[in-house]
PDB file of C-alpha atoms in Angstrom:
ATOM      1  CA  GLY A   1     117.786 179.197  61.620  1.00  0.00           C
ATOM      2  CA  GLU A   2     117.347 176.390  59.190  1.00  0.00           C
ATOM      3  CA  ASP A   3     115.968 173.061  60.361  1.00  0.00           C
ATOM      4  CA  VAL A   4     115.503 170.106  58.042  1.00  0.00           C
ATOM      5  CA  GLU A   5     113.786 167.009  59.368  1.00  0.00           C
ATOM      6  CA  GLN A   6     113.510 163.508  57.987  1.00  0.00           C
ATOM      7  CA  SER A   7     112.317 160.180  59.308  1.00  0.00           C
ATOM      8  CA  LEU A   8     115.267 157.957  60.137  1.00  0.00           C
ATOM      9  CA  PHE A   9     114.324 154.639  58.534  1.00  0.00           C
ATOM     10  CA  LEU A  10     112.278 153.265  55.638  1.00  0.00           C
ATOM     11  CA  SER A  11     111.986 149.659  54.458  1.00  0.00           C
ATOM     12  CA  VAL A  12     110.384 148.618  51.190  1.00  0.00           C
ATOM     13  CA  ARG A  13     110.205 145.463  49.099  1.00  0.00           C
ATOM     14  CA  GLU A  14     112.083 145.283  45.834  1.00  0.00           C
ATOM     15  CA  GLY A  15     109.888 146.496  42.990  1.00  0.00           C
ATOM     16  CA  ASP A  16     107.685 148.665  45.212  1.00  0.00           C
ATOM     17  CA  SER A  17     107.806 152.455  45.281  1.00  0.00           C
ATOM     18  CA  SER A  18     109.667 154.283  48.053  1.00  0.00           C
ATOM     19  CA  VAL A  19     108.627 157.685  49.342  1.00  0.00           C
ATOM     20  CA  ILE A  20     111.090 159.606  51.486  1.00  0.00           C
ATOM     21  CA  ASN A  21     109.780 162.725  53.183  1.00  0.00           C
ATOM     22  CA  CYS A  22     111.420 165.898  54.395  1.00  0.00           C
ATOM     23  CA  THR A  23     110.202 169.068  56.087  1.00  0.00           C
ATOM     24  CA  TYR A  24     112.128 172.319  56.232  1.00  0.00           C
ATOM     25  CA  THR A  25     111.660 175.625  57.967  1.00  0.00           C
ATOM     26  CA  ASP A  26     113.308 178.287  55.816  1.00  0.00           C
ATOM     27  CA  SER A  27     110.578 179.567  53.520  1.00  0.00           C
ATOM     28  CA  SER A  28     113.115 181.598  51.550  1.00  0.00           C
ATOM     29  CA  SER A  29     114.937 178.487  50.325  1.00  0.00           C
ATOM     30  CA  THR A  30     115.377 178.741  46.571  1.00  0.00           C
ATOM     31  CA  TYR A  31     116.619 175.238  45.897  1.00  0.00           C
ATOM     32  CA  LEU A  32     116.001 171.915  47.593  1.00  0.00           C
ATOM     33  CA  TYR A  33     118.131 168.885  46.965  1.00  0.00           C
ATOM     34  CA  TRP A  34     118.204 165.141  47.418  1.00  0.00           C
ATOM     35  CA  TYR A  35     121.521 163.393  47.958  1.00  0.00           C
ATOM     36  CA  LYS A  36     122.297 159.672  48.213  1.00  0.00           C
ATOM     37  CA  GLN A  37     125.047 158.263  50.402  1.00  0.00           C
ATOM     38  CA  GLU A  38     126.078 154.645  50.021  1.00  0.00           C
ATOM     39  CA  PRO A  39     128.124 152.919  52.743  1.00  0.00           C
ATOM     40  CA  GLY A  40     131.657 154.261  52.907  1.00  0.00           C
ATOM     41  CA  ALA A  41     131.072 156.769  50.126  1.00  0.00           C
ATOM     42  CA  GLY A  42     130.573 160.487  49.838  1.00  0.00           C
ATOM     43  CA  LEU A  43     127.295 162.144  48.975  1.00  0.00           C
ATOM     44  CA  GLN A  44     125.986 161.886  45.441  1.00  0.00           C
ATOM     45  CA  LEU A  45     123.610 164.539  44.132  1.00  0.00           C
ATOM     46  CA  LEU A  46     120.453 162.797  42.879  1.00  0.00           C
ATOM     47  CA  THR A  47     118.221 165.662  41.908  1.00  0.00           C
ATOM     48  CA  TYR A  48     117.140 169.130  42.893  1.00  0.00           C
ATOM     49  CA  ILE A  49     114.079 171.311  42.492  1.00  0.00           C
ATOM     50  CA  PHE A  50     113.551 175.043  42.241  1.00  0.00           C
ATOM     51  CA  SER A  51     111.256 176.493  44.854  1.00  0.00           C
ATOM     52  CA  ASN A  52     108.897 177.772  42.146  1.00  0.00           C
ATOM     53  CA  MET A  53     108.227 174.221  40.929  1.00  0.00           C
ATOM     54  CA  ASP A  54     105.761 171.713  42.325  1.00  0.00           C
ATOM     55  CA  MET A  55     107.162 168.584  40.774  1.00  0.00           C
ATOM     56  CA  LYS A  56     110.190 167.310  38.935  1.00  0.00           C
ATOM     57  CA  GLN A  57     110.575 163.891  37.340  1.00  0.00           C
ATOM     58  CA  ASP A  58     113.871 162.289  36.391  1.00  0.00           C
ATOM     59  CA  GLN A  59     113.624 158.660  35.258  1.00  0.00           C
ATOM     60  CA  ARG A  60     112.625 156.650  38.356  1.00  0.00           C
ATOM     61  CA  LEU A  61     112.789 159.684  40.633  1.00  0.00           C
ATOM     62  CA  THR A  62     109.920 162.077  41.287  1.00  0.00           C
ATOM     63  CA  VAL A  63     110.309 165.083  43.569  1.00  0.00           C
ATOM     64  CA  LEU A  64     107.227 166.779  44.969  1.00  0.00           C
ATOM     65  CA  LEU A  65     107.376 170.157  46.687  1.00  0.00           C
ATOM     66  CA  ASN A  66     104.619 171.658  48.799  1.00  0.00           C
ATOM     67  CA  LYS A  67     105.818 175.163  49.607  1.00  0.00           C
ATOM     68  CA  LYS A  68     102.818 175.978  51.740  1.00  0.00           C
ATOM     69  CA  ASP A  69     103.559 173.098  54.106  1.00  0.00           C
ATOM     70  CA  LYS A  70     107.352 173.268  53.532  1.00  0.00           C
ATOM     71  CA  HIS A  71     107.302 169.598  52.637  1.00  0.00           C
ATOM     72  CA  LEU A  72     109.521 167.854  50.135  1.00  0.00           C
ATOM     73  CA  SER A  73     109.315 164.233  49.064  1.00  0.00           C
ATOM     74  CA  LEU A  74     111.346 161.885  46.895  1.00  0.00           C
ATOM     75  CA  ARG A  75     109.589 158.979  45.240  1.00  0.00           C
ATOM     76  CA  ILE A  76     111.657 156.151  43.808  1.00  0.00           C
ATOM     77  CA  ALA A  77     109.696 153.957  41.433  1.00  0.00           C
ATOM     78  CA  ASP A  78     110.465 150.231  41.084  1.00  0.00           C
ATOM     79  CA  THR A  79     112.913 150.317  43.992  1.00  0.00           C
ATOM     80  CA  GLN A  80     115.943 148.066  43.543  1.00  0.00           C
ATOM     81  CA  THR A  81     118.415 146.634  46.053  1.00  0.00           C
ATOM     82  CA  GLY A  82     121.002 149.062  44.684  1.00  0.00           C
ATOM     83  CA  ASP A  83     118.832 151.892  45.974  1.00  0.00           C
ATOM     84  CA  SER A  84     119.599 150.892  49.563  1.00  0.00           C
ATOM     85  CA  ALA A  85     121.429 153.878  51.025  1.00  0.00           C
ATOM     86  CA  ILE A  86     120.948 156.945  53.190  1.00  0.00           C
ATOM     87  CA  TYR A  87     119.042 159.760  51.502  1.00  0.00           C
ATOM     88  CA  PHE A  88     119.603 163.347  52.599  1.00  0.00           C
ATOM     89  CA  CYS A  89     117.329 166.253  51.968  1.00  0.00           C
ATOM     90  CA  ALA A  90     119.103 169.620  51.836  1.00  0.00           C
ATOM     91  CA  GLU A  91     118.039 173.218  51.430  1.00  0.00           C
ATOM     92  CA  TYR A  92     120.019 176.024  49.912  1.00  0.00           C
ATOM     93  CA  ALA A  93     120.846 178.325  52.796  1.00  0.00           C
ATOM     94  CA  GLY A  94     122.421 181.164  50.867  1.00  0.00           C
ATOM     95  CA  ALA A  95     126.075 182.049  50.230  1.00  0.00           C
ATOM     96  CA  ASN A  96     126.549 178.875  48.173  1.00  0.00           C
ATOM     97  CA  ASN A  97     125.894 176.714  51.220  1.00  0.00           C
ATOM     98  CA  LEU A  98     123.615 173.741  51.851  1.00  0.00           C
ATOM     99  CA  PHE A  99     121.899 172.764  55.105  1.00  0.00           C
ATOM    100  CA  PHE A 100     121.317 169.024  55.428  1.00  0.00           C
ATOM    101  CA  GLY A 101     118.756 166.925  57.202  1.00  0.00           C
ATOM    102  CA  THR A 102     119.701 163.937  59.319  1.00  0.00           C
ATOM    103  CA  GLY A 103     119.107 161.431  56.524  1.00  0.00           C
ATOM    104  CA  THR A 104     116.701 158.538  55.923  1.00  0.00           C
ATOM    105  CA  ARG A 105     118.142 155.045  55.735  1.00  0.00           C
ATOM    106  CA  LEU A 106     116.346 153.160  52.970  1.00  0.00           C
ATOM    107  CA  THR A 107     116.498 149.376  53.140  1.00  0.00           C
ATOM    108  CA  VAL A 108     115.262 147.421  50.147  1.00  0.00           C
ATOM    109  CA  ILE A 109     114.158 143.884  50.930  1.00  0.00           C
ATOM    110  CA  PRO A 110     114.696 141.393  48.080  1.00  0.00           C
TER     111      PRO A 110
ATOM    112  CA  GLU B   1     136.227 164.400  34.656  1.00  0.00           C
ATOM    113  CA  ALA B   2     138.039 163.417  37.851  1.00  0.00           C
ATOM    114  CA  GLY B   3     136.054 163.814  41.044  1.00  0.00           C
ATOM    115  CA  VAL B   4     136.990 165.329  44.381  1.00  0.00           C
ATOM    116  CA  ALA B   5     139.941 163.469  45.875  1.00  0.00           C
ATOM    117  CA  GLN B   6     140.553 163.076  49.597  1.00  0.00           C
ATOM    118  CA  SER B   7     143.219 161.382  51.643  1.00  0.00           C
ATOM    119  CA  PRO B   8     143.657 159.494  53.804  1.00  0.00           C
ATOM    120  CA  ARG B   9     140.427 157.505  53.668  1.00  0.00           C
ATOM    121  CA  TYR B  10     140.747 156.323  57.253  1.00  0.00           C
ATOM    122  CA  LYS B  11     142.675 157.582  60.241  1.00  0.00           C
ATOM    123  CA  ILE B  12     142.814 156.389  63.840  1.00  0.00           C
ATOM    124  CA  ILE B  13     144.532 158.569  66.423  1.00  0.00           C
ATOM    125  CA  GLU B  14     144.562 158.965  70.168  1.00  0.00           C
ATOM    126  CA  LYS B  15     143.031 161.997  71.830  1.00  0.00           C
ATOM    127  CA  ARG B  16     145.313 165.004  72.089  1.00  0.00           C
ATOM    128  CA  GLN B  17     147.185 163.956  68.951  1.00  0.00           C
ATOM    129  CA  SER B  18     147.177 165.982  65.731  1.00  0.00           C
ATOM    130  CA  VAL B  19     145.792 164.972  62.351  1.00  0.00           C
ATOM    131  CA  ALA B  20     145.581 166.511  58.893  1.00  0.00           C
ATOM    132  CA  PHE B  21     143.309 165.766  55.965  1.00  0.00           C
ATOM    133  CA  TRP B  22     143.899 166.661  52.355  1.00  0.00           C
ATOM    134  CA  CYS B  23     141.441 167.520  49.594  1.00  0.00           C
ATOM    135  CA  ASN B  24     141.914 168.148  45.870  1.00  0.00           C
ATOM    136  CA  PRO B  25     138.756 169.591  44.296  1.00  0.00           C
ATOM    137  CA  ILE B  26     137.491 169.146  40.770  1.00  0.00           C
ATOM    138  CA  SER B  27     139.675 171.095  38.382  1.00  0.00           C
ATOM    139  CA  GLY B  28     138.451 174.637  37.921  1.00  0.00           C
ATOM    140  CA  HIS B  29     136.090 174.646  40.876  1.00  0.00           C
ATOM    141  CA  ALA B  30     136.592 177.895  42.750  1.00  0.00           C
ATOM    142  CA  THR B  31     134.582 177.004  45.836  1.00  0.00           C
ATOM    143  CA  LEU B  32     135.725 174.353  48.300  1.00  0.00           C
ATOM    144  CA  TYR B  33     133.943 173.155  51.422  1.00  0.00           C
ATOM    145  CA  TRP B  34     134.827 171.040  54.421  1.00  0.00           C
ATOM    146  CA  TYR B  35     132.002 169.264  56.231  1.00  0.00           C
ATOM    147  CA  GLN B  36     131.919 167.207  59.402  1.00  0.00           C
ATOM    148  CA  GLN B  37     129.500 164.277  59.422  1.00  0.00           C
ATOM    149  CA  ILE B  38     129.037 162.659  62.806  1.00  0.00           C
ATOM    150  CA  LEU B  39     127.579 159.149  62.725  1.00  0.00           C
ATOM    151  CA  GLY B  40     123.809 159.274  62.292  1.00  0.00           C
ATOM    152  CA  GLN B  41     123.721 162.941  61.323  1.00  0.00           C
ATOM    153  CA  GLY B  42     123.778 164.991  58.183  1.00  0.00           C
ATOM    154  CA  PRO B  43     126.924 166.850  57.146  1.00  0.00           C
ATOM    155  CA  LYS B  44     127.614 170.132  58.917  1.00  0.00           C
ATOM    156  CA  LEU B  45     129.604 172.832  57.180  1.00  0.00           C
ATOM    157  CA  LEU B  46     132.905 173.667  58.859  1.00  0.00           C
ATOM    158  CA  ILE B  47     134.476 176.082  56.399  1.00  0.00           C
ATOM    159  CA  GLN B  48     133.967 177.402  52.891  1.00  0.00           C
ATOM    160  CA  PHE B  49     136.681 178.800  50.615  1.00  0.00           C
ATOM    161  CA  GLN B  50     136.294 180.885  47.488  1.00  0.00           C
ATOM    162  CA  ASN B  51     139.604 180.473  45.674  1.00  0.00           C
ATOM    163  CA  ASN B  52     142.128 181.000  48.488  1.00  0.00           C
ATOM    164  CA  GLY B  53     139.902 183.164  50.674  1.00  0.00           C
ATOM    165  CA  VAL B  54     137.629 182.089  53.517  1.00  0.00           C
ATOM    166  CA  VAL B  55     133.942 182.824  52.883  1.00  0.00           C
ATOM    167  CA  ASP B  56     132.444 181.236  55.987  1.00  0.00           C
ATOM    168  CA  ASP B  57     134.161 179.629  58.973  1.00  0.00           C
ATOM    169  CA  SER B  58     131.528 180.384  61.573  1.00  0.00           C
ATOM    170  CA  GLN B  59     131.056 176.684  62.465  1.00  0.00           C
ATOM    171  CA  LEU B  60     134.763 175.873  62.671  1.00  0.00           C
ATOM    172  CA  PRO B  61     136.020 175.274  66.251  1.00  0.00           C
ATOM    173  CA  LYS B  62     138.979 177.563  65.806  1.00  0.00           C
ATOM    174  CA  ASP B  63     140.644 176.633  69.075  1.00  0.00           C
ATOM    175  CA  ARG B  64     141.541 173.241  67.601  1.00  0.00           C
ATOM    176  CA  PHE B  65     140.603 173.205  63.909  1.00  0.00           C
ATOM    177  CA  SER B  66     142.388 175.051  61.130  1.00  0.00           C
ATOM    178  CA  ALA B  67     142.137 174.924  57.350  1.00  0.00           C
ATOM    179  CA  GLU B  68     143.993 176.474  54.475  1.00  0.00           C
ATOM    180  CA  ARG B  69     143.825 176.669  50.716  1.00  0.00           C
ATOM    181  CA  LEU B  70     146.969 178.614  50.002  1.00  0.00           C
ATOM    182  CA  LYS B  71     147.067 178.426  46.195  1.00  0.00           C
ATOM    183  CA  GLY B  72     143.333 178.269  45.673  1.00  0.00           C
ATOM    184  CA  VAL B  73     143.394 174.637  44.592  1.00  0.00           C
ATOM    185  CA  ASP B  74     143.902 171.869  47.132  1.00  0.00           C
ATOM    186  CA  SER B  75     143.189 172.279  50.814  1.00  0.00           C
ATOM    187  CA  THR B  76     144.168 170.818  54.166  1.00  0.00           C
ATOM    188  CA  LEU B  77     142.107 170.582  57.332  1.00  0.00           C
ATOM    189  CA  LYS B  78     143.951 170.106  60.611  1.00  0.00           C
ATOM    190  CA  ILE B  79     142.825 169.172  64.092  1.00  0.00           C
ATOM    191  CA  GLN B  80     145.179 169.860  66.975  1.00  0.00           C
ATOM    192  CA  PRO B  81     144.661 168.507  69.590  1.00  0.00           C
ATOM    193  CA  ALA B  82     141.952 165.981  68.753  1.00  0.00           C
ATOM    194  CA  LYS B  83     139.107 165.160  71.130  1.00  0.00           C
ATOM    195  CA  LEU B  84     136.939 162.069  71.269  1.00  0.00           C
ATOM    196  CA  GLU B  85     133.969 164.026  69.911  1.00  0.00           C
ATOM    197  CA  ASP B  86     135.926 164.793  66.724  1.00  0.00           C
ATOM    198  CA  SER B  87     135.338 161.215  65.584  1.00  0.00           C
ATOM    199  CA  ALA B  88     133.426 161.663  62.332  1.00  0.00           C
ATOM    200  CA  VAL B  89     133.693 161.550  58.578  1.00  0.00           C
ATOM    201  CA  TYR B  90     135.227 164.684  57.131  1.00  0.00           C
ATOM    202  CA  LEU B  91     133.849 165.436  53.702  1.00  0.00           C
ATOM    203  CA  CYS B  92     135.310 167.787  51.156  1.00  0.00           C
ATOM    204  CA  ALA B  93     133.155 169.208  48.377  1.00  0.00           C
ATOM    205  CA  SER B  94     133.677 171.632  45.536  1.00  0.00           C
ATOM    206  CA  SER B  95     131.472 173.638  43.261  1.00  0.00           C
ATOM    207  CA  SER B  96     131.776 175.801  40.200  1.00  0.00           C
ATOM    208  CA  THR B  97     130.173 179.131  40.976  1.00  0.00           C
ATOM    209  CA  GLY B  98     127.149 179.746  38.809  1.00  0.00           C
ATOM    210  CA  LEU B  99     126.222 176.099  38.245  1.00  0.00           C
ATOM    211  CA  LEU B 100     123.043 176.110  40.300  1.00  0.00           C
ATOM    212  CA  TYR B 101     125.062 175.811  43.478  1.00  0.00           C
ATOM    213  CA  GLU B 102     125.731 172.120  42.963  1.00  0.00           C
ATOM    214  CA  GLN B 103     128.339 170.674  45.234  1.00  0.00           C
ATOM    215  CA  TYR B 104     130.325 167.556  44.340  1.00  0.00           C
ATOM    216  CA  PHE B 105     131.521 165.533  47.282  1.00  0.00           C
ATOM    217  CA  GLY B 106     134.625 163.475  47.821  1.00  0.00           C
ATOM    218  CA  PRO B 107     134.527 160.039  49.492  1.00  0.00           C
ATOM    219  CA  GLY B 108     135.473 161.468  52.890  1.00  0.00           C
ATOM    220  CA  THR B 109     138.025 160.680  55.565  1.00  0.00           C
ATOM    221  CA  ARG B 110     136.763 158.614  58.476  1.00  0.00           C
ATOM    222  CA  LEU B 111     138.488 159.762  61.673  1.00  0.00           C
ATOM    223  CA  THR B 112     138.383 157.702  64.849  1.00  0.00           C
ATOM    224  CA  VAL B 113     139.742 159.305  68.005  1.00  0.00           C
ATOM    225  CA  THR B 114     140.410 156.837  70.837  1.00  0.00           C
TER     226      THR B 114
END
């Protein structure tokens, strides 16, 4: 079955870059996603990447995918206090369904 | 475009009581999902509807949980009777089939069972 792992916590200083990592097990995943969850709110889709891509950039966000190692990362450039949230990695598990990791809590220190 | 609506936002009940949650998806979205998110974990799919039919309910504890989407639009999720371990945030999401499988999430209902 699918297993998506993330480190639980990350702290960075405002203005620095943040890198959130994720490993997954299902090599047949076609899409991989990053979601953001702010306190008391639902999940917000940040970005996604096709499995046949190595990198995707969207403004301050850069997603890197290493299919060989089944490793996905999200880099946030110039991290701001408003980026403090929990970030979930998710893989497409077929049948229009997503399988989520446990989330990484990003804390941005002013 | 209005997002996914859920109510209530918060609910506190005692164990063995019943509770129901309501979800109204984004207009035109055929697929609707209910997730359970226990504190400190990622969301876990409970049930998926395509229009008014169930696509996947393999993770739904059917002895106490039920869900329906009778007219293929809004949906209710019920727990009867509730247990302490049901304390979680219940998230509803919807998607428009064919749009790269994106799911749009509602704000969730935080359930506390005492």
